[in-house]
PDB file of C-alpha atoms in Angstrom:
ATOM      1  CA  UNK A 140      -4.568  14.468 -10.187  1.00 61.00           C
ATOM      2  CA  UNK A 141      -6.255  11.406 -11.664  1.00 72.00           C
ATOM      3  CA  UNK A 142      -6.434   7.856 -10.332  1.00 70.00           C
ATOM      4  CA  UNK A 143      -5.152   4.998 -12.481  1.00 75.00           C
ATOM      5  CA  UNK A 144      -5.901   1.301 -11.890  1.00 72.00           C
ATOM      6  CA  UNK A 145      -2.896  -1.005 -11.941  1.00 73.00           C
ATOM      7  CA  UNK A 146      -3.177  -4.796 -12.208  1.00 78.00           C
ATOM      8  CA  UNK A 147      -1.428  -6.613  -9.348  1.00 80.00           C
ATOM      9  CA  UNK A 148      -1.207 -10.227  -8.253  1.00 82.00           C
ATOM     10  CA  UNK A 149      -2.191 -11.322  -4.767  1.00 83.00           C
ATOM     11  CA  UNK A 150       1.375 -12.608  -4.225  1.00 88.00           C
ATOM     12  CA  UNK A 151       2.857  -9.219  -5.117  1.00 88.00           C
ATOM     13  CA  UNK A 152       0.450  -7.467  -2.756  1.00 88.00           C
ATOM     14  CA  UNK A 153       1.323  -9.878   0.075  1.00 91.00           C
ATOM     15  CA  UNK A 154       5.028  -9.064  -0.422  1.00 94.00           C
ATOM     16  CA  UNK A 155       4.255  -5.333  -0.366  1.00 93.00           C
ATOM     17  CA  UNK A 156       2.240  -5.771   2.852  1.00 94.00           C
ATOM     18  CA  UNK A 157       5.065  -7.737   4.469  1.00 96.00           C
ATOM     19  CA  UNK A 158       7.616  -5.075   3.556  1.00 97.00           C
ATOM     20  CA  UNK A 159       5.278  -2.329   4.771  1.00 96.00           C
ATOM     21  CA  UNK A 160       4.917  -4.086   8.136  1.00 96.00           C
ATOM     22  CA  UNK A 161       8.717  -4.371   8.387  1.00 97.00           C
ATOM     23  CA  UNK A 162       9.038  -0.642   7.736  1.00 96.00           C
ATOM     24  CA  UNK A 163       6.333   0.078  10.320  1.00 96.00           C
ATOM     25  CA  UNK A 164       8.224  -2.001  12.905  1.00 97.00           C
ATOM     26  CA  UNK A 165      11.420  -0.088  12.103  1.00 97.00           C
ATOM     27  CA  UNK A 166       9.703   3.291  12.445  1.00 97.00           C
ATOM     28  CA  UNK A 167       8.190   2.280  15.774  1.00 96.00           C
ATOM     29  CA  UNK A 168      11.539   0.957  17.057  1.00 97.00           C
ATOM     30  CA  UNK A 169      13.190   4.240  16.066  1.00 97.00           C
ATOM     31  CA  UNK A 170      10.587   6.196  18.019  1.00 96.00           C
ATOM     32  CA  UNK A 171       9.255   7.998  14.961  1.00 96.00           C
ATOM     33  CA  UNK A 172       5.653   8.117  16.139  1.00 97.00           C
ATOM     34  CA  UNK A 173       4.251  10.439  13.482  1.00 97.00           C
ATOM     35  CA  UNK A 174       5.769   8.444  10.614  1.00 97.00           C
ATOM     36  CA  UNK A 175       4.667   5.188  12.263  1.00 97.00           C
ATOM     37  CA  UNK A 176       1.094   6.466  12.503  1.00 96.00           C
ATOM     38  CA  UNK A 177       1.052   7.285   8.791  1.00 96.00           C
ATOM     39  CA  UNK A 178       2.622   3.925   7.913  1.00 96.00           C
ATOM     40  CA  UNK A 179       0.091   2.080  10.088  1.00 96.00           C
ATOM     41  CA  UNK A 180      -2.673   3.679   8.005  1.00 94.00           C
ATOM     42  CA  UNK A 181      -0.932   2.556   4.816  1.00 93.00           C
ATOM     43  CA  UNK A 182      -0.628  -1.022   6.096  1.00 93.00           C
ATOM     44  CA  UNK A 183      -4.292  -1.005   7.120  1.00 92.00           C
ATOM     45  CA  UNK A 184      -5.333   0.141   3.632  1.00 89.00           C
ATOM     46  CA  UNK A 185      -3.124  -2.475   1.948  1.00 88.00           C
ATOM     47  CA  UNK A 186      -4.664  -5.233   4.057  1.00 88.00           C
ATOM     48  CA  UNK A 187      -8.119  -3.903   3.188  1.00 86.00           C
ATOM     49  CA  UNK A 188      -7.210  -3.910  -0.504  1.00 80.00           C
ATOM     50  CA  UNK A 189      -5.903  -7.475  -0.302  1.00 82.00           C
ATOM     51  CA  UNK A 190      -9.169  -8.754   1.171  1.00 80.00           C
ATOM     52  CA  UNK A 191     -11.022  -7.096  -1.702  1.00 72.00           C
ATOM     53  CA  UNK A 192      -9.097  -9.000  -4.372  1.00 66.00           C
ATOM     54  CA  UNK A 193     -10.942 -11.838  -6.008  1.00 60.00           C
ATOM     55  CA  UNK A 194      -8.934 -14.837  -7.142  1.00 60.00           C
ATOM     56  CA  UNK A 195      -5.206 -14.414  -7.604  1.00 56.00           C
ATOM     57  CA  UNK A 196      -5.167 -10.947  -9.129  1.00 56.00           C
ATOM     58  CA  UNK A 197      -6.877  -7.615  -8.881  1.00 58.00           C
ATOM     59  CA  UNK A 198      -6.261  -3.915  -9.163  1.00 59.00           C
ATOM     60  CA  UNK A 199      -4.434  -1.355  -7.069  1.00 58.00           C
ATOM     61  CA  UNK A 200      -4.976   2.362  -7.536  1.00 58.00           C
ATOM     62  CA  UNK A 201      -2.281   4.939  -8.247  1.00 59.00           C
ATOM     63  CA  UNK A 202      -2.569   8.710  -8.431  1.00 58.00           C
ATOM     64  CA  UNK A 203      -1.172  10.154 -11.640  1.00 60.00           C
ATOM     65  CA  UNK A 204      -0.542  13.751 -12.582  1.00 65.00           C
ATOM     66  CA  UNK A 205      -2.220  14.868 -15.795  1.00 64.00           C
ATOM     67  CA  UNK A 206       0.132  15.481 -18.716  1.00 64.00           C
ATOM     68  CA  UNK A 207       1.450  19.025 -19.006  1.00 67.00           C
ATOM     69  CA  UNK A 208      -0.182  21.008 -21.786  1.00 62.00           C
TER      70      UNK A 208
END
Protein backbone atom coordinates (compact mmCIF):
# COMPACT_ATOMS: atom_id res chain seq x y z
CA UNK A 1 0.00 0.00 0.00
CA UNK A 2 1.40 3.38 -1.02
CA UNK A 3 0.76 6.81 0.47
CA UNK A 4 -0.58 9.58 -1.76
CA UNK A 5 -0.55 13.30 -0.89
CA UNK A 6 -3.84 15.12 -1.39
CA UNK A 7 -4.14 18.92 -1.44
CA UNK A 8 -6.63 20.24 1.12
CA UNK A 9 -7.62 23.70 2.31
CA UNK A 10 -7.44 24.68 5.96
CA UNK A 11 -11.21 25.37 5.89
CA UNK A 12 -11.94 21.86 4.61
CA UNK A 13 -9.73 20.34 7.29
CA UNK A 14 -11.46 22.39 10.01
CA UNK A 15 -14.84 21.05 8.82
CA UNK A 16 -13.49 17.49 8.86
CA UNK A 17 -12.16 18.00 12.41
CA UNK A 18 -15.50 19.40 13.56
CA UNK A 19 -17.39 16.45 12.09
CA UNK A 20 -14.88 14.01 13.60
CA UNK A 21 -15.40 15.57 17.04
CA UNK A 22 -19.18 15.25 16.61
CA UNK A 23 -18.77 11.57 15.76
CA UNK A 24 -16.48 11.09 18.76
CA UNK A 25 -19.10 12.67 21.04
CA UNK A 26 -21.75 10.36 19.59
CA UNK A 27 -19.59 7.26 20.10
CA UNK A 28 -18.87 8.26 23.69
CA UNK A 29 -22.56 8.96 24.40
CA UNK A 30 -23.45 5.54 22.99
CA UNK A 31 -20.94 3.88 25.30
CA UNK A 32 -18.83 2.52 22.46
CA UNK A 33 -15.51 2.87 24.27
CA UNK A 34 -13.31 0.98 21.82
CA UNK A 35 -14.62 2.91 18.81
CA UNK A 36 -14.36 6.18 20.76
CA UNK A 37 -10.73 5.44 21.59
CA UNK A 38 -9.91 4.90 17.92
CA UNK A 39 -11.83 8.04 16.91
CA UNK A 40 -10.05 10.09 19.58
CA UNK A 41 -6.74 9.08 17.97
CA UNK A 42 -8.06 10.14 14.57
CA UNK A 43 -9.16 13.54 15.92
CA UNK A 44 -5.78 14.01 17.59
CA UNK A 45 -3.98 13.28 14.31
CA UNK A 46 -6.26 15.64 12.36
CA UNK A 47 -5.58 18.45 14.82
CA UNK A 48 -1.85 17.72 14.54
CA UNK A 49 -2.10 17.85 10.75
CA UNK A 50 -3.98 21.15 10.86
CA UNK A 51 -1.27 22.81 12.95
CA UNK A 52 1.29 21.65 10.40
CA UNK A 53 -0.42 23.42 7.50
CA UNK A 54 1.19 26.62 6.35
CA UNK A 55 -1.05 29.34 4.99
CA UNK A 56 -4.53 28.39 3.84
CA UNK A 57 -3.74 25.07 2.20
CA UNK A 58 -1.58 22.03 2.61
CA UNK A 59 -1.52 18.31 2.07
CA UNK A 60 -3.24 15.36 3.69
CA UNK A 61 -2.03 11.81 3.18
CA UNK A 62 -4.11 8.91 1.88
CA UNK A 63 -3.18 5.25 1.60
CA UNK A 64 -3.75 3.83 -1.87
CA UNK A 65 -3.61 0.26 -3.05
CA UNK A 66 -1.25 -0.36 -5.95
CA UNK A 67 -2.93 -1.12 -9.28
CA UNK A 68 -3.58 -4.80 -9.95
CA UNK A 69 -1.19 -6.31 -12.46
